[in-house]
Amino acid sequence: MIVVGITGASGVIYGIRLLKALNELNIKNSLIISDAAKTVINHEVKEPIEDIITLADNYYEFDDLTASINSGSFKFDGLAIVPCSMKTLSSIANGYASNTITRVADVSLKEHRKTVIVPRETPLRSIHLENMLNLSKEGAVILPAMPGFYSDSNTVDDQINFIVGKILDSLNIENNIYKRWE
């Protein structure tokens, strides 16, 4: 099972597309959407939150620190936070587990599970880079949303699929969602 966290950074479509890809691959998933992400979803994709939640096998409220997913005894194979705001990234890097997304990231890292962070910010400050470095040292994969143009990425959908395919690759999930370098 893969846990998907969607935070309040631009690029929520990456998280939504990841959920759709996991469904197409018949991979169980759980979802957490931050309050700020709900605002961004309404602005960027205008897809009803309820429709996005139905893409998940399990949905956990953002502010429910008693949810089973927050325990190290809750089994999941990997976590992708996509997009990951700098606030969330900073909280994770500094062990500040104040909500369901940051707590499940804390669990994922301490239990040495696959953890993929897709930061969305540009340009980056030194502290952003330091936080990413600290997470990388703990075993997280830092996967910025930087699409590759070598794969005939002619459309925005192609570029989104490229990033989602790279996330799936990082989670060791076989996929053909994007054209690979030949």
PDB file of C-alpha atoms in Angstrom:
ATOM      1  CA  MET A   1       0.000   0.000   0.000  1.00  0.00           C
ATOM      2  CA  ILE A   2       1.184   3.482  -0.915  1.00  0.00           C
ATOM      3  CA  VAL A   3       0.281   6.548   1.116  1.00  0.00           C
ATOM      4  CA  VAL A   4      -0.203   9.765  -0.856  1.00  0.00           C
ATOM      5  CA  GLY A   5      -0.072  13.136   0.865  1.00  0.00           C
ATOM      6  CA  ILE A   6      -1.162  16.209  -1.079  1.00  0.00           C
ATOM      7  CA  THR A   7      -0.097  19.521   0.459  1.00  0.00           C
ATOM      8  CA  GLY A   8      -0.844  23.135  -0.349  1.00  0.00           C
ATOM      9  CA  ALA A   9       1.801  23.758  -2.987  1.00  0.00           C
ATOM     10  CA  SER A  10       1.085  24.378  -6.637  1.00  0.00           C
ATOM     11  CA  GLY A  11       1.011  21.194  -8.688  1.00  0.00           C
ATOM     12  CA  VAL A  12      -1.750  19.222  -6.963  1.00  0.00           C
ATOM     13  CA  ILE A  13      -2.390  17.560 -10.319  1.00  0.00           C
ATOM     14  CA  TYR A  14       0.722  15.437  -9.705  1.00  0.00           C
ATOM     15  CA  GLY A  15      -0.839  13.919  -6.584  1.00  0.00           C
ATOM     16  CA  ILE A  16      -4.178  13.384  -8.284  1.00  0.00           C
ATOM     17  CA  ARG A  17      -2.538  11.741 -11.293  1.00  0.00           C
ATOM     18  CA  LEU A  18      -0.482   9.528  -8.967  1.00  0.00           C
ATOM     19  CA  LEU A  19      -3.683   8.292  -7.308  1.00  0.00           C
ATOM     20  CA  LYS A  20      -5.161   7.508 -10.726  1.00  0.00           C
ATOM     21  CA  ALA A  21      -1.996   5.646 -11.763  1.00  0.00           C
ATOM     22  CA  LEU A  22      -2.002   3.589  -8.556  1.00  0.00           C
ATOM     23  CA  ASN A  23      -5.620   2.635  -9.254  1.00  0.00           C
ATOM     24  CA  GLU A  24      -4.799   1.648 -12.833  1.00  0.00           C
ATOM     25  CA  LEU A  25      -1.969  -0.528 -11.482  1.00  0.00           C
ATOM     26  CA  ASN A  26      -4.305  -2.070  -8.856  1.00  0.00           C
ATOM     27  CA  ILE A  27      -2.146  -0.830  -5.997  1.00  0.00           C
ATOM     28  CA  LYS A  28      -3.892  -0.081  -2.726  1.00  0.00           C
ATOM     29  CA  ASN A  29      -3.468   3.465  -1.530  1.00  0.00           C
ATOM     30  CA  SER A  30      -4.308   5.812   1.285  1.00  0.00           C
ATOM     31  CA  LEU A  31      -4.754   9.557   0.973  1.00  0.00           C
ATOM     32  CA  ILE A  32      -4.292  12.625   3.142  1.00  0.00           C
ATOM     33  CA  ILE A  33      -5.094  16.097   1.795  1.00  0.00           C
ATOM     34  CA  SER A  34      -3.984  19.160   3.745  1.00  0.00           C
ATOM     35  CA  ASP A  35      -6.392  22.020   4.324  1.00  0.00           C
ATOM     36  CA  ALA A  36      -4.229  24.299   2.164  1.00  0.00           C
ATOM     37  CA  ALA A  37      -4.219  21.650  -0.602  1.00  0.00           C
ATOM     38  CA  LYS A  38      -8.007  21.771  -0.712  1.00  0.00           C
ATOM     39  CA  THR A  39      -7.788  25.472  -1.499  1.00  0.00           C
ATOM     40  CA  VAL A  40      -5.168  24.862  -4.197  1.00  0.00           C
ATOM     41  CA  ILE A  41      -7.239  22.020  -5.689  1.00  0.00           C
ATOM     42  CA  ASN A  42     -10.234  24.338  -5.997  1.00  0.00           C
ATOM     43  CA  HIS A  43      -8.049  26.913  -7.742  1.00  0.00           C
ATOM     44  CA  GLU A  44      -5.891  24.703  -9.988  1.00  0.00           C
ATOM     45  CA  VAL A  45      -7.991  21.735 -11.046  1.00  0.00           C
ATOM     46  CA  LYS A  46     -11.515  22.638  -9.992  1.00  0.00           C
ATOM     47  CA  GLU A  47     -12.186  18.941  -9.355  1.00  0.00           C
ATOM     48  CA  PRO A  48     -14.474  18.305  -6.391  1.00  0.00           C
ATOM     49  CA  ILE A  49     -12.518  17.169  -3.336  1.00  0.00           C
ATOM     50  CA  GLU A  50     -15.029  14.355  -2.888  1.00  0.00           C
ATOM     51  CA  ASP A  51     -14.147  12.990  -6.345  1.00  0.00           C
ATOM     52  CA  ILE A  52     -10.451  12.998  -5.487  1.00  0.00           C
ATOM     53  CA  ILE A  53     -11.101  11.242  -2.176  1.00  0.00           C
ATOM     54  CA  THR A  54     -12.968   8.468  -4.042  1.00  0.00           C
ATOM     55  CA  LEU A  55      -9.704   7.657  -5.849  1.00  0.00           C
ATOM     56  CA  ALA A  56      -8.292   6.418  -2.524  1.00  0.00           C
ATOM     57  CA  ASP A  57      -8.904   3.103  -0.848  1.00  0.00           C
ATOM     58  CA  ASN A  58      -8.580   4.869   2.508  1.00  0.00           C
ATOM     59  CA  TYR A  59      -8.808   8.548   3.381  1.00  0.00           C
ATOM     60  CA  TYR A  60      -7.454  10.125   6.551  1.00  0.00           C
ATOM     61  CA  GLU A  61      -8.252  13.577   7.835  1.00  0.00           C
ATOM     62  CA  PHE A  62      -5.364  16.023   7.870  1.00  0.00           C
ATOM     63  CA  ASP A  63      -5.711  16.925  11.540  1.00  0.00           C
ATOM     64  CA  ASP A  64      -6.396  13.453  12.982  1.00  0.00           C
ATOM     65  CA  LEU A  65      -3.280  12.547  14.939  1.00  0.00           C
ATOM     66  CA  THR A  66      -5.096   9.524  16.394  1.00  0.00           C
ATOM     67  CA  ALA A  67      -5.523   7.904  12.959  1.00  0.00           C
ATOM     68  CA  SER A  68      -4.079   4.397  12.687  1.00  0.00           C
ATOM     69  CA  ILE A  69      -1.832   5.505   9.821  1.00  0.00           C
ATOM     70  CA  ASN A  70       0.175   7.601  12.308  1.00  0.00           C
ATOM     71  CA  SER A  71       1.516   4.510  14.087  1.00  0.00           C
ATOM     72  CA  GLY A  72       4.671   2.642  13.222  1.00  0.00           C
ATOM     73  CA  SER A  73       2.674  -0.580  13.547  1.00  0.00           C
ATOM     74  CA  PHE A  74       0.473   0.493  10.605  1.00  0.00           C
ATOM     75  CA  LYS A  75       1.915  -1.273   7.562  1.00  0.00           C
ATOM     76  CA  PHE A  76       2.434   0.543   4.273  1.00  0.00           C
ATOM     77  CA  ASP A  77       5.067   0.114   1.580  1.00  0.00           C
ATOM     78  CA  GLY A  78       5.832   3.717   0.759  1.00  0.00           C
ATOM     79  CA  LEU A  79       4.862   7.336   1.008  1.00  0.00           C
ATOM     80  CA  ALA A  80       4.758  10.052  -1.637  1.00  0.00           C
ATOM     81  CA  ILE A  81       4.106  13.650  -0.641  1.00  0.00           C
ATOM     82  CA  VAL A  82       3.204  15.290  -3.895  1.00  0.00           C
ATOM     83  CA  PRO A  83       3.320  18.208  -4.135  1.00  0.00           C
ATOM     84  CA  CYS A  84       5.205  18.979  -0.949  1.00  0.00           C
ATOM     85  CA  SER A  85       5.099  22.554   0.295  1.00  0.00           C
ATOM     86  CA  MET A  86       8.198  24.036   1.888  1.00  0.00           C
ATOM     87  CA  LYS A  87       6.265  24.296   5.171  1.00  0.00           C
ATOM     88  CA  THR A  88       5.599  20.550   5.133  1.00  0.00           C
ATOM     89  CA  LEU A  89       9.143  19.771   4.019  1.00  0.00           C
ATOM     90  CA  SER A  90      10.547  21.910   6.842  1.00  0.00           C
ATOM     91  CA  SER A  91       8.274  20.266   9.400  1.00  0.00           C
ATOM     92  CA  ILE A  92       9.347  16.779   8.306  1.00  0.00           C
ATOM     93  CA  ALA A  93      13.038  17.675   8.185  1.00  0.00           C
ATOM     94  CA  ASN A  94      12.865  19.082  11.702  1.00  0.00           C
ATOM     95  CA  GLY A  95      10.746  16.319  13.253  1.00  0.00           C
ATOM     96  CA  TYR A  96       7.712  18.529  13.788  1.00  0.00           C
ATOM     97  CA  ALA A  97       4.910  16.009  13.310  1.00  0.00           C
ATOM     98  CA  SER A  98       1.915  18.255  13.971  1.00  0.00           C
ATOM     99  CA  ASN A  99      -0.559  16.818  11.445  1.00  0.00           C
ATOM    100  CA  THR A 100      -1.329  13.541   9.729  1.00  0.00           C
ATOM    101  CA  ILE A 101       0.962  14.156   6.730  1.00  0.00           C
ATOM    102  CA  THR A 102       4.006  15.153   8.785  1.00  0.00           C
ATOM    103  CA  ARG A 103       3.372  12.339  11.288  1.00  0.00           C
ATOM    104  CA  VAL A 104       3.088   9.640   8.615  1.00  0.00           C
ATOM    105  CA  ALA A 105       6.308  11.012   7.065  1.00  0.00           C
ATOM    106  CA  ASP A 106       7.962  10.758  10.476  1.00  0.00           C
ATOM    107  CA  VAL A 107       6.788   7.138  10.724  1.00  0.00           C
ATOM    108  CA  SER A 108       7.906   6.350   7.173  1.00  0.00           C
ATOM    109  CA  LEU A 109      11.404   7.696   7.794  1.00  0.00           C
ATOM    110  CA  LYS A 110      11.861   6.128  11.234  1.00  0.00           C
ATOM    111  CA  GLU A 111      10.644   2.757   9.926  1.00  0.00           C
ATOM    112  CA  HIS A 112      12.956   3.056   6.868  1.00  0.00           C
ATOM    113  CA  ARG A 113      10.133   2.840   4.353  1.00  0.00           C
ATOM    114  CA  LYS A 114      10.291   4.346   0.882  1.00  0.00           C
ATOM    115  CA  THR A 115       9.619   8.061   1.243  1.00  0.00           C
ATOM    116  CA  VAL A 116       9.350  10.273  -1.830  1.00  0.00           C
ATOM    117  CA  ILE A 117       9.129  14.034  -1.420  1.00  0.00           C
ATOM    118  CA  VAL A 118       8.131  16.104  -4.469  1.00  0.00           C
ATOM    119  CA  PRO A 119       8.957  19.706  -3.499  1.00  0.00           C
ATOM    120  CA  ARG A 120       7.258  22.527  -5.376  1.00  0.00           C
ATOM    121  CA  GLU A 121       8.957  25.870  -4.999  1.00  0.00           C
ATOM    122  CA  THR A 122      11.123  28.059  -7.147  1.00  0.00           C
ATOM    123  CA  PRO A 123      13.555  29.616  -6.625  1.00  0.00           C
ATOM    124  CA  LEU A 124      14.888  27.816  -3.591  1.00  0.00           C
ATOM    125  CA  ARG A 125      16.400  29.399  -0.489  1.00  0.00           C
ATOM    126  CA  SER A 126      19.409  27.887   1.239  1.00  0.00           C
ATOM    127  CA  ILE A 127      17.203  26.625   4.078  1.00  0.00           C
ATOM    128  CA  HIS A 128      14.991  24.792   1.558  1.00  0.00           C
ATOM    129  CA  LEU A 129      18.074  23.062   0.165  1.00  0.00           C
ATOM    130  CA  GLU A 130      19.377  22.250   3.654  1.00  0.00           C
ATOM    131  CA  ASN A 131      16.047  20.718   4.626  1.00  0.00           C
ATOM    132  CA  MET A 132      16.035  18.614   1.451  1.00  0.00           C
ATOM    133  CA  LEU A 133      19.610  17.514   2.151  1.00  0.00           C
ATOM    134  CA  ASN A 134      18.693  16.506   5.706  1.00  0.00           C
ATOM    135  CA  LEU A 135      15.763  14.431   4.443  1.00  0.00           C
ATOM    136  CA  SER A 136      17.932  12.848   1.763  1.00  0.00           C
ATOM    137  CA  LYS A 137      20.485  11.882   4.437  1.00  0.00           C
ATOM    138  CA  GLU A 138      17.643  10.134   6.297  1.00  0.00           C
ATOM    139  CA  GLY A 139      16.765   8.101   3.202  1.00  0.00           C
ATOM    140  CA  ALA A 140      14.019  10.156   1.575  1.00  0.00           C
ATOM    141  CA  VAL A 141      14.026  10.505  -2.191  1.00  0.00           C
ATOM    142  CA  ILE A 142      13.859  14.177  -3.151  1.00  0.00           C
ATOM    143  CA  LEU A 143      12.144  14.269  -6.527  1.00  0.00           C
ATOM    144  CA  PRO A 144      11.548  17.856  -7.687  1.00  0.00           C
ATOM    145  CA  ALA A 145       8.810  18.286 -10.266  1.00  0.00           C
ATOM    146  CA  MET A 146      11.258  18.841 -13.122  1.00  0.00           C
ATOM    147  CA  PRO A 147       9.936  17.118 -16.233  1.00  0.00           C
ATOM    148  CA  GLY A 148      12.329  15.667 -18.777  1.00  0.00           C
ATOM    149  CA  PHE A 149      11.902  16.940 -22.297  1.00  0.00           C
ATOM    150  CA  TYR A 150      13.880  14.163 -23.983  1.00  0.00           C
ATOM    151  CA  SER A 151      10.867  11.869 -23.985  1.00  0.00           C
ATOM    152  CA  ASP A 152       8.851  13.820 -26.552  1.00  0.00           C
ATOM    153  CA  SER A 153       6.937  15.573 -23.777  1.00  0.00           C
ATOM    154  CA  ASN A 154       4.829  17.639 -26.116  1.00  0.00           C
ATOM    155  CA  THR A 155       1.904  18.267 -23.802  1.00  0.00           C
ATOM    156  CA  VAL A 156       1.408  19.220 -20.180  1.00  0.00           C
ATOM    157  CA  ASP A 157      -0.110  15.743 -19.657  1.00  0.00           C
ATOM    158  CA  ASP A 158       3.106  14.172 -20.964  1.00  0.00           C
ATOM    159  CA  GLN A 159       5.137  16.250 -18.505  1.00  0.00           C
ATOM    160  CA  ILE A 160       2.843  15.342 -15.601  1.00  0.00           C
ATOM    161  CA  ASN A 161       3.058  11.655 -16.548  1.00  0.00           C
ATOM    162  CA  PHE A 162       6.865  11.908 -16.644  1.00  0.00           C
ATOM    163  CA  ILE A 163       6.965  13.064 -13.016  1.00  0.00           C
ATOM    164  CA  VAL A 164       4.351  10.547 -11.879  1.00  0.00           C
ATOM    165  CA  GLY A 165       6.299   7.782 -13.635  1.00  0.00           C
ATOM    166  CA  LYS A 166       9.469   8.850 -11.835  1.00  0.00           C
ATOM    167  CA  ILE A 167       7.590   8.789  -8.501  1.00  0.00           C
ATOM    168  CA  LEU A 168       6.380   5.248  -9.261  1.00  0.00           C
ATOM    169  CA  ASP A 169       9.941   4.267 -10.214  1.00  0.00           C
ATOM    170  CA  SER A 170      11.222   5.637  -6.896  1.00  0.00           C
ATOM    171  CA  LEU A 171       8.615   3.547  -5.077  1.00  0.00           C
ATOM    172  CA  ASN A 172       9.810   0.467  -7.040  1.00  0.00           C
ATOM    173  CA  ILE A 173       6.497   0.189  -8.890  1.00  0.00           C
ATOM    174  CA  GLU A 174       6.702  -1.054 -12.476  1.00  0.00           C
ATOM    175  CA  ASN A 175       4.992   1.317 -14.884  1.00  0.00           C
ATOM    176  CA  ASN A 176       4.884   2.507 -18.474  1.00  0.00           C
ATOM    177  CA  ILE A 177       3.305   5.878 -17.799  1.00  0.00           C
ATOM    178  CA  TYR A 178       6.065   7.807 -19.557  1.00  0.00           C
ATOM    179  CA  LYS A 179       8.391   7.274 -22.481  1.00  0.00           C
ATOM    180  CA  ARG A 180      11.831   6.198 -21.280  1.00  0.00           C
ATOM    181  CA  TRP A 181      15.119   7.205 -22.809  1.00  0.00           C
ATOM    182  CA  GLU A 182      16.137   4.840 -25.601  1.00  0.00           C
TER     183      GLU A 182
END
